[in-house]
Coordinates of C-alpha atoms and ligand atoms in Angstrom, one line a residue:
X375 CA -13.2 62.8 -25.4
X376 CA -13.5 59.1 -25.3
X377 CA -10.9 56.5 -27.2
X378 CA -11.6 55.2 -29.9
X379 CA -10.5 54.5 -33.8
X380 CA -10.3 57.5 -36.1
X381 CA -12.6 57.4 -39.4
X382 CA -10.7 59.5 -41.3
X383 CA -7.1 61.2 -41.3
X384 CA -5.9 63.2 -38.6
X385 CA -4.8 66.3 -41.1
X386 CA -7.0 66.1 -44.3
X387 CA -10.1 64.0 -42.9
X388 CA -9.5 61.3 -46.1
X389 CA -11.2 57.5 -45.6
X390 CA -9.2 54.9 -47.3
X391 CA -6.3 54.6 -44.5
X392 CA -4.3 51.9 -45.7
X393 CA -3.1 49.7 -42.7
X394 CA 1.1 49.5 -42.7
X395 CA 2.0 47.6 -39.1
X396 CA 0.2 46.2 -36.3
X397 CA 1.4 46.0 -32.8
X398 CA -1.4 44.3 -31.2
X399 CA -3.2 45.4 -27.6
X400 CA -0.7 47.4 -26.0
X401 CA -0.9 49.4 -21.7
X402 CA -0.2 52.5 -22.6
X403 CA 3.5 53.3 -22.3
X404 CA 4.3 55.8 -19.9
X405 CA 1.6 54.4 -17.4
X406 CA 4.3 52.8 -15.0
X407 CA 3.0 51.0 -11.8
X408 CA 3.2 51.9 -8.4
X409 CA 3.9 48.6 -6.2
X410 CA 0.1 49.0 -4.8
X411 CA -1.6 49.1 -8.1
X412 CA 0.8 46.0 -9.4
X413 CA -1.7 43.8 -9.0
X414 CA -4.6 45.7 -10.2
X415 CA -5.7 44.9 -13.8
X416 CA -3.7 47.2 -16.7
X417 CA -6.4 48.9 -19.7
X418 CA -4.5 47.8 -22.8
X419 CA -5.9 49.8 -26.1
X420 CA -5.0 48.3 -29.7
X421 CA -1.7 49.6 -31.8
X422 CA -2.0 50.1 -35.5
X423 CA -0.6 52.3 -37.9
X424 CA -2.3 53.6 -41.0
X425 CA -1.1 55.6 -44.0
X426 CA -3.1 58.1 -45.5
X427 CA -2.8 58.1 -49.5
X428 CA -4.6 61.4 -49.8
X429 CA -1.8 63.9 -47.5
X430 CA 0.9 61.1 -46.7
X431 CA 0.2 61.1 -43.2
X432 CA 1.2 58.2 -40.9
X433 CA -0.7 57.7 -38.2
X434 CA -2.4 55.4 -35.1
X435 CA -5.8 54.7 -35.1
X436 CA -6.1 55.0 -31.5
X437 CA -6.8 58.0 -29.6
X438 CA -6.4 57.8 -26.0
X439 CA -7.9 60.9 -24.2
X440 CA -4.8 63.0 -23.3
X441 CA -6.2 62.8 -19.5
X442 CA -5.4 59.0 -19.5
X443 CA -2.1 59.4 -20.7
X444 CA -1.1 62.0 -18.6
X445 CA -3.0 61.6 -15.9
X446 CA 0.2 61.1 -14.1
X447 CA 3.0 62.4 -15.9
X448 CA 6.5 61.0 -15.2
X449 CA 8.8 62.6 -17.8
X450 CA 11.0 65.5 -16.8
X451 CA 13.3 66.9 -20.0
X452 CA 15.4 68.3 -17.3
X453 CA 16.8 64.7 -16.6
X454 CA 18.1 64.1 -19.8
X455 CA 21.2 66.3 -20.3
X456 CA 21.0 65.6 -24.3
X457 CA 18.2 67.3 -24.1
X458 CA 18.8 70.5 -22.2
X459 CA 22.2 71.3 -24.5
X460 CA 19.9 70.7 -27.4
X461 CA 18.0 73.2 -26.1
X462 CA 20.3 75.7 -25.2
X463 CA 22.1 75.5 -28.4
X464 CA 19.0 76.4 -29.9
X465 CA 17.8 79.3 -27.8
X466 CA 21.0 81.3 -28.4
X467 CA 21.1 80.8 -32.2
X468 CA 17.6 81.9 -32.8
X469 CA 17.9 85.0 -29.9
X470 CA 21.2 85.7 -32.3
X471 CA 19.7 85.5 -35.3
X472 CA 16.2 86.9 -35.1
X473 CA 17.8 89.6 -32.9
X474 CA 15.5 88.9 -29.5
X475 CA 15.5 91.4 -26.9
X476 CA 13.5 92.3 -23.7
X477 CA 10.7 93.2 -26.1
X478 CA 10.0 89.9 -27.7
X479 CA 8.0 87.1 -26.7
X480 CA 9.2 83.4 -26.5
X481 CA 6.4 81.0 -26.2
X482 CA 6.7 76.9 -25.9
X483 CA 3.7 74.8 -26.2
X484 CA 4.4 71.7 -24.2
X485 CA 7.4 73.5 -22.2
X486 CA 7.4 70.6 -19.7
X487 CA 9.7 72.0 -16.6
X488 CA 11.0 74.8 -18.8
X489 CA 14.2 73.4 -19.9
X490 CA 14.0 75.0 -23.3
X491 CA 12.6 78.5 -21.8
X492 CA 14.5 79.0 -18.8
X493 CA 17.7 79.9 -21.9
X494 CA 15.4 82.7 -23.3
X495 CA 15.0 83.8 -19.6
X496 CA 18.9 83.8 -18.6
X497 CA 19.1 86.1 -22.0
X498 CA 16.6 88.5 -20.5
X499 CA 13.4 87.8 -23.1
X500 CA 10.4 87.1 -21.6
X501 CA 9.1 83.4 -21.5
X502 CA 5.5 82.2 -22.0
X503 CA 4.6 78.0 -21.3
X504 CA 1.9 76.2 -21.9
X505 CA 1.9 72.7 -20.6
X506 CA -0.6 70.3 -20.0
X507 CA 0.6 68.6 -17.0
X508 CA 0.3 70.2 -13.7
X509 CA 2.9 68.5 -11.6
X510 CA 5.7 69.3 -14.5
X511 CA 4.2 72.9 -14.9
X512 CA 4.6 73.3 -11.3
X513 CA 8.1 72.8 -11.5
X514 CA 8.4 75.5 -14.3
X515 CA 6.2 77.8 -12.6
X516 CA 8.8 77.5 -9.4
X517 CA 12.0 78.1 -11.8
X518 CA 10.3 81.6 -12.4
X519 CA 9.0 80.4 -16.1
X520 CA 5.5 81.8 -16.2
X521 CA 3.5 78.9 -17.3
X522 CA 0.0 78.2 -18.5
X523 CA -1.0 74.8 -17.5
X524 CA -3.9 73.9 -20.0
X525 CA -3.8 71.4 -23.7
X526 CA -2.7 73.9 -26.1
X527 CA -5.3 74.3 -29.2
X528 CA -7.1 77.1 -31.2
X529 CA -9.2 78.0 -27.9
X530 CA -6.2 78.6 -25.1
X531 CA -4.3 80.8 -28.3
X532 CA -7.0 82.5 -29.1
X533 CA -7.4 83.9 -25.6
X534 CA -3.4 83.9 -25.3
X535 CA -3.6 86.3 -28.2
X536 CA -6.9 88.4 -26.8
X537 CA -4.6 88.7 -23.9
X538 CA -2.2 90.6 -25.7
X539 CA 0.4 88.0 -26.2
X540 CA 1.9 88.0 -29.6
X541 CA 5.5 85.6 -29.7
X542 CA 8.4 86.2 -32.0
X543 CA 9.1 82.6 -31.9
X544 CA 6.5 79.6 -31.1
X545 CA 8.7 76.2 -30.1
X546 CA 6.7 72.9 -30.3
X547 CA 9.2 69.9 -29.4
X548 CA 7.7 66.5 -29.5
X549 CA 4.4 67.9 -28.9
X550 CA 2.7 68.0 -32.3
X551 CA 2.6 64.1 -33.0
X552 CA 0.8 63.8 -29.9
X553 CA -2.5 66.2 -30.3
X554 CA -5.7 64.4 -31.7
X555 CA -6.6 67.7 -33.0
X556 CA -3.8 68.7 -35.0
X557 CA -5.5 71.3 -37.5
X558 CA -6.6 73.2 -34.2
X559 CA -3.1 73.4 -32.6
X560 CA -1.7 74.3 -35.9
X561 CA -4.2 77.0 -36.2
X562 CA -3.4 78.0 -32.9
X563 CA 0.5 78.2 -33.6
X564 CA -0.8 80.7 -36.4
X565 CA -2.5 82.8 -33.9
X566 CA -0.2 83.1 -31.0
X567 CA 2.3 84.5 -33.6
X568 CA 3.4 87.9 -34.5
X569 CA 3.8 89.3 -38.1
X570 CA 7.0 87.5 -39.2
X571 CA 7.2 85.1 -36.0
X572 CA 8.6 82.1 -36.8
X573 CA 7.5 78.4 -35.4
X574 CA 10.4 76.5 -34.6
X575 CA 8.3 72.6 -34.5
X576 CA 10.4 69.3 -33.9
X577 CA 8.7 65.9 -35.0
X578 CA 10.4 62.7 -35.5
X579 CA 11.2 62.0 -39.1
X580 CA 8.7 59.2 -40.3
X581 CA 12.1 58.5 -42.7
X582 CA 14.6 57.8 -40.4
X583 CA 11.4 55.9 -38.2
X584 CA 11.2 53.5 -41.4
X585 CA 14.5 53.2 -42.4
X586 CA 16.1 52.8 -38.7
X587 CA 13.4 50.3 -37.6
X588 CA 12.6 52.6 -34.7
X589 CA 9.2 51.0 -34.5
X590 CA 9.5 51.0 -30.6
X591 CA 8.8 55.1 -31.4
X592 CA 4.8 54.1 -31.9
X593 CA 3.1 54.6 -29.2
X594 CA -0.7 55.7 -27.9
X595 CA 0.9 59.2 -27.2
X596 CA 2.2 59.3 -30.7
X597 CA -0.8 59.6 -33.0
X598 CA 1.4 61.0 -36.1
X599 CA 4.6 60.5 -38.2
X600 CA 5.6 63.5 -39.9
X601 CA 7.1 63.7 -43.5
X602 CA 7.8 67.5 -44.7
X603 CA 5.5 66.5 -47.6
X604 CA 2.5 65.8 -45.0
X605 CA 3.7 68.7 -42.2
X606 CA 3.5 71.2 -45.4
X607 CA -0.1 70.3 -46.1
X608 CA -1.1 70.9 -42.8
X609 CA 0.5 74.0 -42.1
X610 CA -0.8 75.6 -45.5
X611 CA -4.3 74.6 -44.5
X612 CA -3.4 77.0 -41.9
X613 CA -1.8 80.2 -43.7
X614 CA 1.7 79.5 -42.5
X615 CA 4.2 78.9 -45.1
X616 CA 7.2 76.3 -44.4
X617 CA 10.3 78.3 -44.8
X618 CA 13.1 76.3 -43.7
X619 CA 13.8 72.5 -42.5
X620 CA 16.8 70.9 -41.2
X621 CA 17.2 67.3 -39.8
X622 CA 18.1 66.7 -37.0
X623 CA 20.1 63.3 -34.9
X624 CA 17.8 63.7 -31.6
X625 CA 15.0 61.2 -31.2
X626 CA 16.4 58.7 -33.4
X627 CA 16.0 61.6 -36.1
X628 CA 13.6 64.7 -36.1
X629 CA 12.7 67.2 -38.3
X630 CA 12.9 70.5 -37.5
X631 CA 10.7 72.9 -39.3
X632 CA 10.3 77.0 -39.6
X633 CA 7.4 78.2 -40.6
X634 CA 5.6 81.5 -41.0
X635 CA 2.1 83.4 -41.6
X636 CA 1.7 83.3 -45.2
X637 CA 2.0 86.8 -45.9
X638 CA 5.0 87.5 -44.4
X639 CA 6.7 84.5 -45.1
X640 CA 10.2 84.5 -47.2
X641 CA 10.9 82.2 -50.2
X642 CA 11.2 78.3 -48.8
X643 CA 15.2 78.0 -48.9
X644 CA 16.8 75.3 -50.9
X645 CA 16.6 73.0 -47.9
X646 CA 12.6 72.8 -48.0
X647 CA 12.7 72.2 -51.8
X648 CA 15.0 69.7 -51.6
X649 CA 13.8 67.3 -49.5
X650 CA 10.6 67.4 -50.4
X651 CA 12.0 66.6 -54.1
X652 CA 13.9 64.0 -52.0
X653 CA 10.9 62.4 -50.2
X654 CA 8.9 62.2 -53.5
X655 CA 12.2 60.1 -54.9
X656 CA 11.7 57.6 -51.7
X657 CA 7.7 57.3 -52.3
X658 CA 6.2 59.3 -49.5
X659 CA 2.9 59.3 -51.1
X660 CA 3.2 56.1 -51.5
X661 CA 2.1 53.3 -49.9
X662 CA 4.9 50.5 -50.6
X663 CA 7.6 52.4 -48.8
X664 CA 6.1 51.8 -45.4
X665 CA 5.2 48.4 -45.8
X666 CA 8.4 46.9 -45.9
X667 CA 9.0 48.2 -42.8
X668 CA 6.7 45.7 -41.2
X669 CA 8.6 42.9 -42.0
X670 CA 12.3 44.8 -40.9
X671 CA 10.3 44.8 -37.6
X672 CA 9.6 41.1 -37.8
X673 CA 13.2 40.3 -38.5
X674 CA 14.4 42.6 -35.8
X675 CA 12.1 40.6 -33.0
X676 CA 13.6 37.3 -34.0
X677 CA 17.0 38.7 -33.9
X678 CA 16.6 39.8 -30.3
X679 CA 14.6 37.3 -28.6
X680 CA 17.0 35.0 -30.4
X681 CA 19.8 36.6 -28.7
X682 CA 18.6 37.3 -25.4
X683 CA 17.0 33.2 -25.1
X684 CA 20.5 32.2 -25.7
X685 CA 22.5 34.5 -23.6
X686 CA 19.8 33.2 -20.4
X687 CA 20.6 29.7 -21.6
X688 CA 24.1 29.9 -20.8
X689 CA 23.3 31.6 -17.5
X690 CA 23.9 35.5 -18.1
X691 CA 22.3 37.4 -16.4
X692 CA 20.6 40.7 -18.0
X693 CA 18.9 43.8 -17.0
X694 CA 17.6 46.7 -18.6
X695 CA 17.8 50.5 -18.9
X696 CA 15.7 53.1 -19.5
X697 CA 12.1 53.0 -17.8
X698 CA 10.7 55.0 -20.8
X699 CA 7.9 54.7 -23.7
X700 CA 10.0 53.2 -26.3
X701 CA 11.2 50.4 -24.2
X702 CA 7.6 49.7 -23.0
X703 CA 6.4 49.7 -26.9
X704 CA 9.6 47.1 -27.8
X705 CA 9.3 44.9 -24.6
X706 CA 5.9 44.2 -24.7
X707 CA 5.5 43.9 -28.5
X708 CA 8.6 41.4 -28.4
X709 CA 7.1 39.7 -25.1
X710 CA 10.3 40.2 -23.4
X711 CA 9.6 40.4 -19.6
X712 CA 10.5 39.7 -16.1
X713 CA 11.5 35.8 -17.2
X714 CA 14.4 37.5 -19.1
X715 CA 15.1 40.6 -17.5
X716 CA 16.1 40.7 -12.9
X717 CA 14.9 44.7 -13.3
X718 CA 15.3 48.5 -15.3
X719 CA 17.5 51.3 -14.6
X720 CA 16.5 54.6 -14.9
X721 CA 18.0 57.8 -14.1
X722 CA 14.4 59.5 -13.4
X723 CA 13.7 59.9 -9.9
X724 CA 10.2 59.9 -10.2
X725 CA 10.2 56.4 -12.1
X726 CA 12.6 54.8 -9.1
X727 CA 10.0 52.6 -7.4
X728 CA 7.5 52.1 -9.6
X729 CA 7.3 49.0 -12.4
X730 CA 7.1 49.1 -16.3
X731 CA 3.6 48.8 -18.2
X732 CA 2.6 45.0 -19.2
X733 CA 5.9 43.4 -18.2
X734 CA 6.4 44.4 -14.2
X735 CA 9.6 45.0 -14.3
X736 CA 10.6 46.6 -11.2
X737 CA 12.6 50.4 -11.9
X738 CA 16.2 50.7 -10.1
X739 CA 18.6 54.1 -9.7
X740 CA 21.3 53.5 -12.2
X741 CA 23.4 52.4 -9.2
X742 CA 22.0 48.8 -9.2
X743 CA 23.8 48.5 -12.5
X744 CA 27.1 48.7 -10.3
X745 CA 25.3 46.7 -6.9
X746 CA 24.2 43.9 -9.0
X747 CA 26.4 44.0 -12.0
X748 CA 24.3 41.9 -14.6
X749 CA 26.2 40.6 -17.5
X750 CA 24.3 42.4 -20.1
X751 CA 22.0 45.7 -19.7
X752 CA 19.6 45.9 -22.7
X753 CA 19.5 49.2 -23.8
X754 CA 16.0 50.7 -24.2
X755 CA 16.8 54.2 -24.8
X756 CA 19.2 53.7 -27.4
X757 CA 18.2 57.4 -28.6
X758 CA 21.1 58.3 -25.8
X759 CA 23.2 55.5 -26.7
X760 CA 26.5 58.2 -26.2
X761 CA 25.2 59.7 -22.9
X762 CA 24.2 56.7 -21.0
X763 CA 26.9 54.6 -22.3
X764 CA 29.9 57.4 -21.0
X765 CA 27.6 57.5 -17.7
X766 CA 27.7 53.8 -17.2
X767 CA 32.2 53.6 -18.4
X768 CA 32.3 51.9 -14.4
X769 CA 30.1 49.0 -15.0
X770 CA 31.7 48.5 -18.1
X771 CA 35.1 48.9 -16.9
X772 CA 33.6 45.9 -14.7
X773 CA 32.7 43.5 -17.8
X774 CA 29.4 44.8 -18.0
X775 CA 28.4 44.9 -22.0
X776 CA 25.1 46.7 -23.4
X777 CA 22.6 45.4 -25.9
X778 CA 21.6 48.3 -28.3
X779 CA 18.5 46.4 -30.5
X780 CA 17.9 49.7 -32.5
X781 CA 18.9 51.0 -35.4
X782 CA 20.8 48.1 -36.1
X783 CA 21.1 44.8 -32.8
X784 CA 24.7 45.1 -31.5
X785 CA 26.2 44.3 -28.1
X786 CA 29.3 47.0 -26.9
Ligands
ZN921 ZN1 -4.6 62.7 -44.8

């Protein structure tokens, strides 16, 4: 597939997408920089996200082929202990209440290194992955999670299902704003269930995106941002009935939706009816709502680069941490770089090493926050705020303070 700008939505195929914020020519986030390829020219590809009036879809224009982004994949779940308890939590509340046993099939599309699966496992249900990158699959495979490492769509189910598997409970985390085909991997989350299976899908809210200012969450890798409203036209299109939603805190604010084949679906519970009453009182089919959050991002950059110009000015030093996506997206949007900031900490072995997209900032252990103690560490994965601030309680018994720039710019 080669890149390239969409000509209609991603969900319903409607001309007339409206443009909301543009981020300029971004590298693509998570393509980090070994030391030999430093010097080597980086492919940028242009950021701009669209809403579509006709399903309330907001999306990028872009598509990157899914082989360039993750042509070398650096992102582990296991690393982020948020993350795996998230997980876990969730594995024993559906096993309890969909009463899973050694007859039922737990499938993940995207199951990275089998975080999420490896809980299903431990309970004794068998476990069925699908993940795209081979490195991360091969981790999985080596945990004893049985994984298929292919780009999940209507195709790889349809075998899947001609195979004889047929799940009880389909996870997608973070997977489905990142597929340029999104009516095929929806129709393949149809397929690969069983009569009353259940999907359990998270997506980052686009509301809590707009309202928080988490523009740093746009991304090449994320094509879409999901309202109920727009994830309910999509999955009818596909025979599977939304049954039940809850919000969640993770990612700066998800949504976590249930849905079913049509036919054996139960009534939506109050929850779904609710908020999609709710999002039609904020304007989600409209076009208004999401334009004022160009100009929050506007204010946000001057905020920032205000602060961190004047903090250098008096001679503070200042590092960074969090080698990931998001900080990629903010830094090189705000043009903060290797002028402002001695290096990045990150937690993620595999990053160690290596330098950021754009800016070349080289990527530390966490340690360095301790060896070089920097007076301020701007935090780029403020979605872990709590973890990473209880991890790093020695620097900041030392005097150490953190920048958090999103929801809301505050230094603790
Ligand atoms: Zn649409």
């Amino acid at each position: 597939m080669p890149s390239g700008a969409i000509s209609g939505c991603r969900s319903c195929g409607a001309g007339g997408l409206v443009p909301v914020l543009s981020l300029g020519r971004t590298p693509l986030a998570n393509a980090l920089l070994s030391p030999e390829r430093l010097h080597e020219p980086e492919a940028t590809y242009p950021l701009e996200l669209v809403f579509c009036p006709a399903c309330s879809l907001v999306q990028i224009t872009e598509t990157v082929p899914p082989e360039q982004l993750f042509g070398e994949y650096f992102y582990f779940s296991s690393f982020s202990d948020t993350m795996v308890g998230h997980a876990r939590d969730l594995v024993r509340r559906l096993v309890g209440e969909r009463g899973l046993g050694p007859g039922s099939l737990a499938a993940e599309v995207a199951s990275n290194d089998g975080y999420l699966l490896q809980f299903y496992r431990e309970a004794g249900i068998p476990v069925l992955g699908v993940e795209p990158a081979a490195n991360v699959a091969r981790v999985a495979v080596q945990k004893g999670i049985p994984t298929v490492c292919e780009f999940f769509g209507a195709g790889v189910a349809e075998r899947l299902a001609a195979e004889g598997h047929a799940a009880d409970v389909v996870h997608a985390n973070n997977v489905l704003a990142h597929v340029a085909d999104l009516n095929g991997v929806v129709a393949g989350f149809r397929r690969l269930l069983k009569p009353g299976g259940t999907t359990s899908i998270e997506v980052p809210y686009v509301r809590d995106m707009v309202e928080g200012t988490e523009f740093d969450t746009i991304y090449h890798e994320h094509l879409c941002y999901f309202s109920l409203t727009a994830l309910d036209r999509l999955f009818r299109r596909h025979g599977l009935v939304i049954w039940n939603v809850e919000r969640l805190a993770i990612h700066g604010g998800s949504l976590r939706v249930f849905a079913t084949p049509a036919e054996s679906a139960p009534e939506p519970t109050e929850a779904v009816r609710a908020l999609l009453a709710e999002e039609q009182g904020w304007g989600v089919d409209t076009a208004e709502y999401y334009l004022g959050f160009a100009g929050r991002v506007e204010r946000l950059k001057r905020e920032l680069c205000g602060l961190v110009a004047e903090l250098r000015a008096k001679g503070k030093r200042i590092a960074a941490y969090g080698a990931s996506a998001k900080g990629s997206t903010l830094l090189n949007y705000f043009g903060i770089g290797a002028e402002t900031l001695e290096f990045v900490a990150d937690r993620s072995t595999v990053k160690q090493g290596h330098f950021t997209p754009g800016t070349h900032l080289p990527i530390h252990a966490p340690e360095a926050l301790l060896e070089a103690q920097p007076d301020y560490v701007l935090l780029l994965t403020w979605n872990f705020a709590d973890e990473i601030l209880a991890q790093q309680a020695e620097y900041r018994r030392r005097g150490g303070r953190f920048i958090v720039p999103v929801p809301e710019l505050r230094v603790v």
